[in-house]
Tab-separated table of C-alpha atoms in Angstrom:
chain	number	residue	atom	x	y	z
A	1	UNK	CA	-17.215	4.694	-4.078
A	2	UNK	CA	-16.867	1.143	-4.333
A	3	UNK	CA	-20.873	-0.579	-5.248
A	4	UNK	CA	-22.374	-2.854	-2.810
A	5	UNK	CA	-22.004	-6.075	-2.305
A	6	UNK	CA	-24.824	-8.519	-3.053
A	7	UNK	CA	-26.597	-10.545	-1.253
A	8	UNK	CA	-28.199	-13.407	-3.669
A	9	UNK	CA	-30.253	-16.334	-2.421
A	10	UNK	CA	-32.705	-18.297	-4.426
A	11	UNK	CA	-36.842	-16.823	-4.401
A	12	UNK	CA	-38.445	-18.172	-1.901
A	13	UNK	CA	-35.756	-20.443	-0.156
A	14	UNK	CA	-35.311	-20.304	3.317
A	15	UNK	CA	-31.600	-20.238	4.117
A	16	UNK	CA	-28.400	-18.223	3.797
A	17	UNK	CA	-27.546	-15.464	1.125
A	18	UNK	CA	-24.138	-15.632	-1.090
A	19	UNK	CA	-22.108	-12.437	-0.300
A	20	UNK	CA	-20.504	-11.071	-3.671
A	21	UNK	CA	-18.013	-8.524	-4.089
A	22	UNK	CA	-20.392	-5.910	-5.601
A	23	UNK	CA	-17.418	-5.431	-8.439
A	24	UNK	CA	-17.630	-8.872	-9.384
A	25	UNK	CA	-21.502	-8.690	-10.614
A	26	UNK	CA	-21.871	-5.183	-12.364
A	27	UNK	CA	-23.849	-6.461	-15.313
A	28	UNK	CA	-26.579	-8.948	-15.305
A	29	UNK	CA	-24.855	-11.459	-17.484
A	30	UNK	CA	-22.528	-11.729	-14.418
A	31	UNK	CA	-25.376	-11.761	-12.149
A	32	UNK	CA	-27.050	-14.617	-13.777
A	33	UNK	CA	-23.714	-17.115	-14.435
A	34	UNK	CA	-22.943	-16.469	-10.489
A	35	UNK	CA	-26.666	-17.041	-9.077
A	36	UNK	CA	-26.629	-20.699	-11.810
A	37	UNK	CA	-22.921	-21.453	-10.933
A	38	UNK	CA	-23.622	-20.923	-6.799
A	39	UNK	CA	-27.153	-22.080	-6.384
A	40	UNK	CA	-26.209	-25.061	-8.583
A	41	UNK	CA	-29.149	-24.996	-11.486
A	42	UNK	CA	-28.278	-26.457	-14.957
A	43	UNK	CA	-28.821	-23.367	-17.451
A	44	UNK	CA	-30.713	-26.242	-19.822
A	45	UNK	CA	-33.129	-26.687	-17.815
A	46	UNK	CA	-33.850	-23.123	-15.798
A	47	UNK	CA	-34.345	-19.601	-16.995
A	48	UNK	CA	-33.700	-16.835	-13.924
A	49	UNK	CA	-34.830	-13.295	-13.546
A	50	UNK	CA	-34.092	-11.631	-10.172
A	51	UNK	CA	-36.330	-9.483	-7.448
A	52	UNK	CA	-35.466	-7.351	-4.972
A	53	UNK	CA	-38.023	-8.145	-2.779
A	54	UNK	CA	-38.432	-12.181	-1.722
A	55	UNK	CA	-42.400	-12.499	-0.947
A	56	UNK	CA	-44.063	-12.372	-4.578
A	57	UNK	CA	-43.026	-13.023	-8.133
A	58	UNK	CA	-43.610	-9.077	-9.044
A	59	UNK	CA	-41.460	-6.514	-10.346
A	60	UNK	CA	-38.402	-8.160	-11.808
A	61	UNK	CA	-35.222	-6.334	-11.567
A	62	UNK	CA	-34.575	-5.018	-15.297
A	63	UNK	CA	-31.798	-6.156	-17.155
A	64	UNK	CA	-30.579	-2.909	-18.617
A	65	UNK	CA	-31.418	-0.477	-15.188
A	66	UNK	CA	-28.942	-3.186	-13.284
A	67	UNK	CA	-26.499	-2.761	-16.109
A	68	UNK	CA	-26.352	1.194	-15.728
A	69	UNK	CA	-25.971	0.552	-11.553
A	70	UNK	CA	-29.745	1.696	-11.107
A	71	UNK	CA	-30.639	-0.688	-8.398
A	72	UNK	CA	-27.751	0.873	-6.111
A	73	UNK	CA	-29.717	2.922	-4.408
A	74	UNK	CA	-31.886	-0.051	-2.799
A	75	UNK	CA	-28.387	-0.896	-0.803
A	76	UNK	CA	-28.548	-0.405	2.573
A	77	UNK	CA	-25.624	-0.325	4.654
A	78	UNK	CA	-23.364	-1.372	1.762
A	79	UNK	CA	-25.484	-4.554	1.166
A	80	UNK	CA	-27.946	-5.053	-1.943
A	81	UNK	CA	-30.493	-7.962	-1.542
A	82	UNK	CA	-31.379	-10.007	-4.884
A	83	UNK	CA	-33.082	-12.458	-5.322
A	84	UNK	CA	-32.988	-15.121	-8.143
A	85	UNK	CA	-36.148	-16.765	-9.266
A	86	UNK	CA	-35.167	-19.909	-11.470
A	87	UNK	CA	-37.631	-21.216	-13.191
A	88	UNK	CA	-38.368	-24.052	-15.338
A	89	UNK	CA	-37.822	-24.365	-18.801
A	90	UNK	CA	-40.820	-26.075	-21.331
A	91	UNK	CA	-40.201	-29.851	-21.675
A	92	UNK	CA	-38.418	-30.645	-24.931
A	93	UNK	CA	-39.736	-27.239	-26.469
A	94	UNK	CA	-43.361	-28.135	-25.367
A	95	UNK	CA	-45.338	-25.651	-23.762
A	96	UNK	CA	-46.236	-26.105	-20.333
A	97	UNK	CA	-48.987	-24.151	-18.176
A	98	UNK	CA	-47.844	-21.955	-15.331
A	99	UNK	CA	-49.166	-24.816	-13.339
A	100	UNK	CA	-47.136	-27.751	-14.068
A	101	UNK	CA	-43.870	-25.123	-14.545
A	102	UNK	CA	-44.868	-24.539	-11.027
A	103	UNK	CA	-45.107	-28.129	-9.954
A	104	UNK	CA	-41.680	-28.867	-11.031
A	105	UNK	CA	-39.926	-26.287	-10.000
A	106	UNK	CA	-40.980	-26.644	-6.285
A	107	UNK	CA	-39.711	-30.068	-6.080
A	108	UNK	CA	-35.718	-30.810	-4.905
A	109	UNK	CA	-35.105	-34.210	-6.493
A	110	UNK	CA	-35.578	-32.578	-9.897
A	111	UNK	CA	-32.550	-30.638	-9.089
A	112	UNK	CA	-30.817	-34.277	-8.377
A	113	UNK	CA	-31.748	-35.091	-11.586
A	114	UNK	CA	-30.678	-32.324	-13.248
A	115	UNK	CA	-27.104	-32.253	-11.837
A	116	UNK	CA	-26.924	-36.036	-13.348
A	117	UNK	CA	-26.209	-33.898	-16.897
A	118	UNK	CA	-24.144	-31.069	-15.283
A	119	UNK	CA	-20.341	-31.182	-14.904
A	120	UNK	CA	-18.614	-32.877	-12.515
A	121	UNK	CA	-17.128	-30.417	-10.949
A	122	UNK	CA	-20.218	-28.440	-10.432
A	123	UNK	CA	-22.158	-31.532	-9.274
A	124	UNK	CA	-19.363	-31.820	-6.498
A	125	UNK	CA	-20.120	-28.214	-5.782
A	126	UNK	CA	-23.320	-29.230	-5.099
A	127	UNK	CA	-23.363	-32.213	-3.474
A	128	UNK	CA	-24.880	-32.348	0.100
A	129	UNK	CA	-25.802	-34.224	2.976
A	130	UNK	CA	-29.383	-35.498	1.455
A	131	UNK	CA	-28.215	-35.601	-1.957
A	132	UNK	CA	-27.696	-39.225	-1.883
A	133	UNK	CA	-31.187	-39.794	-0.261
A	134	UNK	CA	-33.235	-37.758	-2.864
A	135	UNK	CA	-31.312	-39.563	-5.325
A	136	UNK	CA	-32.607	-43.051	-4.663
A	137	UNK	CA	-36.231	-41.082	-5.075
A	138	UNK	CA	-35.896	-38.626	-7.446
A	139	UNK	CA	-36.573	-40.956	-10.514
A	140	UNK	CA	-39.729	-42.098	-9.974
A	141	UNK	CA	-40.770	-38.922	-8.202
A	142	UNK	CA	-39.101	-37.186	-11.539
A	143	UNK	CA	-40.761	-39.472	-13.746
A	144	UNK	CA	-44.175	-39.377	-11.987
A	145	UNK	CA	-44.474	-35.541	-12.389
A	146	UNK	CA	-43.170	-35.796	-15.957
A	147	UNK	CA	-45.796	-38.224	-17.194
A	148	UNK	CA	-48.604	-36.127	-15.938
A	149	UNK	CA	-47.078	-32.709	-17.314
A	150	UNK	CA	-46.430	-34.438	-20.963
A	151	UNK	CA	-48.020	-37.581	-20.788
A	152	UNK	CA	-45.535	-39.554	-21.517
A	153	UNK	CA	-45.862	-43.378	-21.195
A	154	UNK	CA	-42.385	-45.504	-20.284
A	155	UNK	CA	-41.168	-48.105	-23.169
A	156	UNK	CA	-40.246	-51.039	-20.899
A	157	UNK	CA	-37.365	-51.811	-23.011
A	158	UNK	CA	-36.078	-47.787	-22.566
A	159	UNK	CA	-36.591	-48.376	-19.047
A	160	UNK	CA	-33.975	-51.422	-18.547
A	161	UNK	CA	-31.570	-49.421	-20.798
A	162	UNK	CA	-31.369	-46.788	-18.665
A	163	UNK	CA	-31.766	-47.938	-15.463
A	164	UNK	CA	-35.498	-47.087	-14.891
A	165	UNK	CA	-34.968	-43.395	-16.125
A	166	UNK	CA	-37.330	-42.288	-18.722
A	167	UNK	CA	-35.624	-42.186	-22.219
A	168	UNK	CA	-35.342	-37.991	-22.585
């Protein structure tokens, strides 16, 4: 019998799921590059875990029971739901409190900036209508939310090298 396919969307994101051949994800190492490659998040700056269930951050699927096929039985009619819940990694190896990883995950033009470092192809797998508004935002919105999460202050001179972007 041929497994499932799978249904993966992003946590907590209203929208459409990404049907995959169920033989095309049968460990979670292929789970996880498919869910960064599709929902377009830089593996730098995200960690992902998945759920089953899309309402709460609570019992993760576990790496070695997907392996083994253990989450088959939660299909239904030949369709397993998943769910991937990216989250943000600590600011240059700093630690950050749930709160402020929370804070910056929940905001879109960090995932503008973000792409700026990913490949060009995948940032053209990416791209949307509204990517070029966020853009023209997403540096001072990026930099606001940095600056209270680190505390970093700009260095003017940094600033006109880059463009206004804080020096990372």
């Amino acid at each position: 019998m041929a497994p499932p396919d799978i249904y993966l969307r992003e946590f907590q994101r209203e929208g459409r799921s990404e049907c995959i051949p169920g033989r095309l994800v049968q460990t979670i190492k292929e789970l996880d590059a498919y869910a960064f490659e599709t929902l377009c998040k830089d593996k730098v700056a995200w960690e992902v875990h998945f759920h089953l269930q899309n309402d709460e951050c609570e019992g993760e699927i576990d790496e070695k029971l997907w392996d083994r096929g253990s989450y088959l039985d939660h299909a239904k009619n030949g369709k397993l739901y998943a769910f991937a819940h990216f989250v943000a990694r600590p600011v240059r190896g700093e630690e950050l409190d749930f709160a402020q990883v929370d804070m910056v995950e929940r905001t879109r033009p960090l995932d503008v900036v973000v792409k700026q470092e990913m490949d060009v192809e995948l940032v053209d797998l990416c791209s949307d209508d509204e990517s070029e508004d966020l853009a023209a935002d997403a540096e001072t919105e990026f930099e606001v939310r940095y600056k209270e999460a680190t505390g970093w202050k700009p260095n003017s001179e940094g600033l006109r090298r880059n463009g206004g972007a804080p020096n990372l």
